Coordinates of C-alpha atoms and ligand atoms in Angstrom, one line a residue:
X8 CA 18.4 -21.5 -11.2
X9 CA 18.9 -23.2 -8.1
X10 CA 20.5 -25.3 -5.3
X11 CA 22.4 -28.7 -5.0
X12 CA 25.2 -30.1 -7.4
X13 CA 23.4 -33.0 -9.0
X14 CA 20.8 -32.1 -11.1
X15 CA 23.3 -29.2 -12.6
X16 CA 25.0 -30.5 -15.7
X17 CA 28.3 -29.7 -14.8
X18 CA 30.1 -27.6 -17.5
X19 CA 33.9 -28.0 -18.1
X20 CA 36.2 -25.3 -20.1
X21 CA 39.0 -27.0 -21.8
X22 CA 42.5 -25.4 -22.5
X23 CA 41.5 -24.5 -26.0
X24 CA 38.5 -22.3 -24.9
X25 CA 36.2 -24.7 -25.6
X26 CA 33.0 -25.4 -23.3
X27 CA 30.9 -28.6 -22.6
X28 CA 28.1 -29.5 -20.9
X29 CA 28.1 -32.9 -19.2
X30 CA 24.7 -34.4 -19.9
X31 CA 23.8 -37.7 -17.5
X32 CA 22.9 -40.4 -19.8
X33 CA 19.5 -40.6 -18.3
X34 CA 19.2 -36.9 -19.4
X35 CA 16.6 -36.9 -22.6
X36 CA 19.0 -34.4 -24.4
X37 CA 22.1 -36.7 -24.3
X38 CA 21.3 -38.6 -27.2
X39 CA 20.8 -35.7 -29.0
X40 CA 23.9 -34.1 -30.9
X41 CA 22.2 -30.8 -32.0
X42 CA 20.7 -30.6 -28.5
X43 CA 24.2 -30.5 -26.9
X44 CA 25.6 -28.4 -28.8
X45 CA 23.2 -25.6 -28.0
X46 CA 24.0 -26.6 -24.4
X47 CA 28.1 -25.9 -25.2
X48 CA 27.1 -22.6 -27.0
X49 CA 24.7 -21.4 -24.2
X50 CA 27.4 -22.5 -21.2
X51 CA 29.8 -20.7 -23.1
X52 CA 28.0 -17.4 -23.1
X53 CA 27.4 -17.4 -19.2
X54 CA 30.9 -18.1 -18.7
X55 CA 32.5 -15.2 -20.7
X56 CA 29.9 -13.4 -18.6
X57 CA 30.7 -10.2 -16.2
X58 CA 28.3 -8.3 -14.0
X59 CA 27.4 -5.0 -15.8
X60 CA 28.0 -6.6 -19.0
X61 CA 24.4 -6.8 -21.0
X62 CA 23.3 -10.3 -21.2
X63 CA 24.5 -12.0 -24.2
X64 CA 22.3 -12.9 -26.8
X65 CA 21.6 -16.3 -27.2
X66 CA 20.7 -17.5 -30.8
X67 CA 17.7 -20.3 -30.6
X68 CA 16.2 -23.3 -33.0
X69 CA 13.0 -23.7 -34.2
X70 CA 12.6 -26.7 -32.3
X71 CA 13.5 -24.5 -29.0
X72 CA 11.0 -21.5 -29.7
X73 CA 8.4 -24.3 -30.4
X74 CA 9.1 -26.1 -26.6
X75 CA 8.6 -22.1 -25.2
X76 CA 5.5 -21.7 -27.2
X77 CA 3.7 -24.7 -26.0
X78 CA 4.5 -24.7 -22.7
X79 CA 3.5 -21.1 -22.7
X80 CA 0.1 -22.2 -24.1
X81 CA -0.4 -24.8 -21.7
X82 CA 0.7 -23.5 -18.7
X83 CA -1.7 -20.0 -19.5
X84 CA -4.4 -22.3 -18.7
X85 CA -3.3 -23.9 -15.6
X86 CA -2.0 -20.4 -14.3
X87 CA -5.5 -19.2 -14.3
X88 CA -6.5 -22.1 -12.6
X89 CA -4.4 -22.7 -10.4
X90 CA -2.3 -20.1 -9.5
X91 CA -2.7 -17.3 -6.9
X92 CA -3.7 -13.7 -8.0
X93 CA -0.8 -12.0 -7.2
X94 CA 1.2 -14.0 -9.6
X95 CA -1.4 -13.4 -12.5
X96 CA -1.9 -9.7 -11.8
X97 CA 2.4 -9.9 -12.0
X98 CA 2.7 -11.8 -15.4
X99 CA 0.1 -9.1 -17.0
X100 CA 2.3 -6.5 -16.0
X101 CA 5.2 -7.7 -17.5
X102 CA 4.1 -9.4 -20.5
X103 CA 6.3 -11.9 -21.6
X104 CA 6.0 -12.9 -25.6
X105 CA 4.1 -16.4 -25.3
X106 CA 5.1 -17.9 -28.7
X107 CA 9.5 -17.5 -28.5
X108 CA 12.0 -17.5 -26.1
X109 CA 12.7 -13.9 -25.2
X110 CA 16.3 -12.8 -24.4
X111 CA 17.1 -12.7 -20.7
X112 CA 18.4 -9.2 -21.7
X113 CA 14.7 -8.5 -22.8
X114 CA 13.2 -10.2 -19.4
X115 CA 15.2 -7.6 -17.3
X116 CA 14.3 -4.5 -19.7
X117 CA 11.0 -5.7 -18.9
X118 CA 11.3 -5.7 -14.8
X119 CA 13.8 -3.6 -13.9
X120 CA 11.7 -0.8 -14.1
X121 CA 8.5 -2.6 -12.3
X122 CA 10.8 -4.3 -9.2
X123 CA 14.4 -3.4 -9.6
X124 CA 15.1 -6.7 -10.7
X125 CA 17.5 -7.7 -13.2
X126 CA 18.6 -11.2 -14.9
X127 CA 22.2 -12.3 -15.0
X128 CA 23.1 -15.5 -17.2
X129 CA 24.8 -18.6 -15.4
X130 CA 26.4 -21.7 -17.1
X131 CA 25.3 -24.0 -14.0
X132 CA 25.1 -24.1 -10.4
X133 CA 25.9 -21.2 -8.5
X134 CA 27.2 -21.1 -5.7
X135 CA 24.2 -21.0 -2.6
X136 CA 25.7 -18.0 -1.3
X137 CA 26.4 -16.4 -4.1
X138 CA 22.7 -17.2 -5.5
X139 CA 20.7 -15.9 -2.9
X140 CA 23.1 -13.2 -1.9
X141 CA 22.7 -11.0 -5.3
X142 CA 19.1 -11.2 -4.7
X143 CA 19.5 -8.4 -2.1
X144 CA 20.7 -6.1 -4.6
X145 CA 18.5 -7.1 -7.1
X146 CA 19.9 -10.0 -9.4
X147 CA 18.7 -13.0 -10.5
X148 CA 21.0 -15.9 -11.9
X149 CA 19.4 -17.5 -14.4
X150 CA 19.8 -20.3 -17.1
X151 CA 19.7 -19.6 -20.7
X152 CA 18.9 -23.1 -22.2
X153 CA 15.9 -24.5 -22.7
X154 CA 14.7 -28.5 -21.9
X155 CA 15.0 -30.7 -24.3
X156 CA 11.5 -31.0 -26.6
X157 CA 10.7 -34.6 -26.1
X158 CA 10.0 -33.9 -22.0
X159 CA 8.3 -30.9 -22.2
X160 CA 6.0 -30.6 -19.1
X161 CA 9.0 -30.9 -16.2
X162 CA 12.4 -30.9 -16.1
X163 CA 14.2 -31.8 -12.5
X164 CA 16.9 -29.3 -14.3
X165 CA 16.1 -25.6 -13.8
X166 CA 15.7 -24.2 -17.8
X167 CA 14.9 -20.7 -19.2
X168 CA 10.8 -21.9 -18.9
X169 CA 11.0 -21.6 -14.9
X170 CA 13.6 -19.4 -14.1
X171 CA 11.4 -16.8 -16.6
X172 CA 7.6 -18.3 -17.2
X173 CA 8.4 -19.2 -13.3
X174 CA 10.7 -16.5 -11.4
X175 CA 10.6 -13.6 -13.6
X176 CA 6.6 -13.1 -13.4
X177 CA 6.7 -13.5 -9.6
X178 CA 9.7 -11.0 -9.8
X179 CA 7.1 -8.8 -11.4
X180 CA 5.2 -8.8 -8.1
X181 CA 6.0 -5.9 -5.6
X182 CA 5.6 -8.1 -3.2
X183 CA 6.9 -11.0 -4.3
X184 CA 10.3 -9.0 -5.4
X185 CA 10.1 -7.8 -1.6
X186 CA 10.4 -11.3 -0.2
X187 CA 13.1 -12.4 -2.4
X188 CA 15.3 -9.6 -1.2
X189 CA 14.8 -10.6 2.3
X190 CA 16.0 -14.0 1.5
X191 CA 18.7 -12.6 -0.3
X192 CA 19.8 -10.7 2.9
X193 CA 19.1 -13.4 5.1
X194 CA 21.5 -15.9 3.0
X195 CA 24.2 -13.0 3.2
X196 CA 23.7 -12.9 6.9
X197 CA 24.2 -15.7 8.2
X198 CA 27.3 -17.4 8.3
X199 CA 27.7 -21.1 9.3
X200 CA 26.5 -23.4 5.9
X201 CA 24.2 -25.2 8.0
X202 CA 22.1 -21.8 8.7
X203 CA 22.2 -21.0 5.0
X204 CA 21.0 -24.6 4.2
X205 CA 17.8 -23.7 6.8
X206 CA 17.4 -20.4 4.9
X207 CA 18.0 -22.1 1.5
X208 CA 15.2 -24.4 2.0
X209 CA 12.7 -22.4 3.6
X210 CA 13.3 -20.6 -0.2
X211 CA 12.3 -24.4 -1.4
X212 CA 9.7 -24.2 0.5
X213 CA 8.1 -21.0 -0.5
X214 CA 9.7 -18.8 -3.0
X215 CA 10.0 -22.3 -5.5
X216 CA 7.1 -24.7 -4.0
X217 CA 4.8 -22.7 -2.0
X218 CA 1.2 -22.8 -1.7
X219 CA -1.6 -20.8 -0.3
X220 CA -5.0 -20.8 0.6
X221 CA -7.1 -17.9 -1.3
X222 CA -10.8 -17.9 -1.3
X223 CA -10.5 -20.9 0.5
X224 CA -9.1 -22.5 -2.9
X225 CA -5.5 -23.8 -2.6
X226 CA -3.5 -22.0 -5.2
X227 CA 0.2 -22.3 -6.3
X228 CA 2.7 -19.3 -5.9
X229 CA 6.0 -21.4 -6.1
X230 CA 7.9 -20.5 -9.2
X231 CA 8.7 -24.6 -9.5
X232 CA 5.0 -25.3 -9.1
X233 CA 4.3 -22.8 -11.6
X234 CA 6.3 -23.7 -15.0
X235 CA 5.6 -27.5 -14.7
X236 CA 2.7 -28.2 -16.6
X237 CA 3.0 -32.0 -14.9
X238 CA 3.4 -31.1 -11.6
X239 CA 0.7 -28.0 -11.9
X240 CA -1.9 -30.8 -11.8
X241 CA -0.7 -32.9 -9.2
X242 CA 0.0 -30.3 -6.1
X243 CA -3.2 -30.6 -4.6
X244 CA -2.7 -33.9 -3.7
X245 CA -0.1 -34.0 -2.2
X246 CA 1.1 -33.6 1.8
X247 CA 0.1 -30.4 2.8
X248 CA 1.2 -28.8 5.9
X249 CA 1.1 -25.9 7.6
X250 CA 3.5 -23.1 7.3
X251 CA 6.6 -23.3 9.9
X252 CA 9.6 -22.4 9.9
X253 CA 11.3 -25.0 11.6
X254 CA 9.3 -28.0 9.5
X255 CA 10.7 -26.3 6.2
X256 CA 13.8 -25.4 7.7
X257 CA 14.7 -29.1 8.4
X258 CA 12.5 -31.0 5.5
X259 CA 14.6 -33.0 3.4
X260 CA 13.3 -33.1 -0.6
X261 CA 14.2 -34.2 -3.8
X262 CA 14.5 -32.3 -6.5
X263 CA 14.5 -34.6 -8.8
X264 CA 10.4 -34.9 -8.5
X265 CA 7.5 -33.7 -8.0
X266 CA 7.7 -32.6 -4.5
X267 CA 5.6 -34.7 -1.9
X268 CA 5.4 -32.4 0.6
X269 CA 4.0 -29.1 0.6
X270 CA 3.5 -25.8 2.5
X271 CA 0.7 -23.5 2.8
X272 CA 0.2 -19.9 3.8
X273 CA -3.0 -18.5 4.8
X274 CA -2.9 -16.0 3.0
X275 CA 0.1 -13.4 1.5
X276 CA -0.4 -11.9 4.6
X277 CA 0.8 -14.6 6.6
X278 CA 3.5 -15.6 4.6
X279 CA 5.3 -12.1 4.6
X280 CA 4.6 -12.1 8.2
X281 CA 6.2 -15.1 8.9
X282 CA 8.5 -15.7 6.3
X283 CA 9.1 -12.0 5.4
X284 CA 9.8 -11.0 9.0
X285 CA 11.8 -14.0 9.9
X286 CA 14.3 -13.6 6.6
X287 CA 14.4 -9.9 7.5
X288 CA 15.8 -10.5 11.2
X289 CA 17.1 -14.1 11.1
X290 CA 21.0 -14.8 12.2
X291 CA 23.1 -18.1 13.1
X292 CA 21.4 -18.2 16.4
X293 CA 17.9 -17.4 16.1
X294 CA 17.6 -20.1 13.4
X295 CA 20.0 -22.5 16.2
X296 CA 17.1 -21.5 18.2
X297 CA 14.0 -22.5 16.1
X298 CA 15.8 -25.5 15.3
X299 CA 16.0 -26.5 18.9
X300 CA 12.7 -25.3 20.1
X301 CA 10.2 -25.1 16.9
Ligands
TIH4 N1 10.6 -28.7 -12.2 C1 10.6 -27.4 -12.7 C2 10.0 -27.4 -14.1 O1 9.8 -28.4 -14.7 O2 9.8 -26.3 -14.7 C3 12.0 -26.8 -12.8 C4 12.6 -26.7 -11.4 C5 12.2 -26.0 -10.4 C6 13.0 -26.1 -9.2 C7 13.9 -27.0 -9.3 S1 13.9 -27.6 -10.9
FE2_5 FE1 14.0 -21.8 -9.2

């Protein structure tokens, strides 16, 4: 799940109770009746949703365990190819079924006890505060619906494929769960929106598109990166810069594609120490500062 309005489906509940998704008509699902209505269903679980509750089940097609399954398959490949140890070492651990969807219910059985982290449904877009802010206590927001079979290898719309195949295997990490914590406390901290827009996209940056040197290989550790089995195969050609703060603080992106420009650590290393340390400590005026000085 993630950041800004547009590429969120906005969701409407009408008087009656009833719940729709508002699919753009350049979305590949909106010509699709039996894909909308899995859209409604699933909205309509994350909305009756309340913290503590366990995660509701959500009842899948076919069609939909198919899209899990393949992407699974392919992207098993490309993670051992191109994605950083850490991240392969996590997804062992937690061992996600590759051929259905598992419950979100199921995904958070399986990390809690390895991290601390748990998974909590949402219709749409949450809000950035509230997001990144439940991190710190060990909560993840995260769709329930999957992207529509006929584009499987990206979707600009966060689905249960990145926020799990993605997010939940880095959550699996020690480390990894470490860092997202520290944003999480950083985006609680700070309290003018433009500081949480800095600290929102240096978690674009890194937590969803990072990269990183290892064995002088460059590797993908971005959760984004890593359940796109388009853009898996197209990272290393893209801009890459080195990691600072202030340059991912202040780079604009779209979400809508494969991102353009890139960042890379060192090593893990480096990242925790500059990223790590500067979510643990940052406030409105030390990021005023960076942005200022660099
Ligand atoms: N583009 C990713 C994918 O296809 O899996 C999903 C997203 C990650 C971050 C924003 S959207
Ligand atoms: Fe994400």
């Amino acid at each position: 799940m993630f950041e800004e309005a547009q590429y969120f489906a906005p969701v409407a509940k009408r008087e009656d109770g009833s719940v729709t998704v508002e699919l753009a008509s350049s979305h590949p699902g909106f010509a699709d009746e039996v894909y909308r209505e899995r859209r409604n269903a699933i909205a309509a679980l994350a909305l009756n949703y309340q913290l503590g509750d366990p995660v509701p089940h959500a009842e899948y097609t076919e069609e939909e365990h198919q899209v899990w399954a393949l992407v699974s398959r392919e992207l098993a490949v490309k993670h051992q190819r191109y994605a950083i140890r850490e991240f392969l070492d996590a997804g062992e651990r937690l061992g996600l079924p590759k051929d259905h969807i598992p419950q979100l219910q199921e995904v958070s059985d399986r990390l809690y006890p390895l991290t601390g982290f748990r998974y909590i449904p949402a219709a749409g877009l949450v809000p950035l505060r509230e997001f990144y802010g439940v991190l710190a206590d060990g909560y993840f927001h995260s769709t329930q619906y999957i992207r529509h079979h006929s584009v499987p290898f990206y979707t600009p719309e966060p689905d249960i494929i990145h926020e799990v195949i993605g997010h939940a295997n880095t959550l699996a990490s020690d480390r990894f769960a470490e860092l997202y914590r520290l944003a999480g406390g950083a985006a609680r901290r700070v309290e003018s929106e433009g500081a949480l827009q800095f600290v929102s996209k240096v978690f674009w940056f890194t937590l969803e598109f990072g990269v990183m040197r290892e064995a002088s290989e460059l590797k993908a550790y971005g959760a984004g990166i890593l359940s796109s089995y388009g853009e898996i195969e197209e990272f290393r050609g893209m801009d890459i810069r080195p990691l600072d703060l202030k340059a991912m603080g202040t780079t604009e992106y779209d979400i809508t594609k494969y991102q353009d420009v890139l960042f890379e650590a060192m090593s893990f290393d480096q990242l925790e120490d500059v990223v790590g340390s500067f979510w643990a400590t940052c406030d409105d005026d030390s990021i005023a500062r960076i942005v200022a000085e660099g």
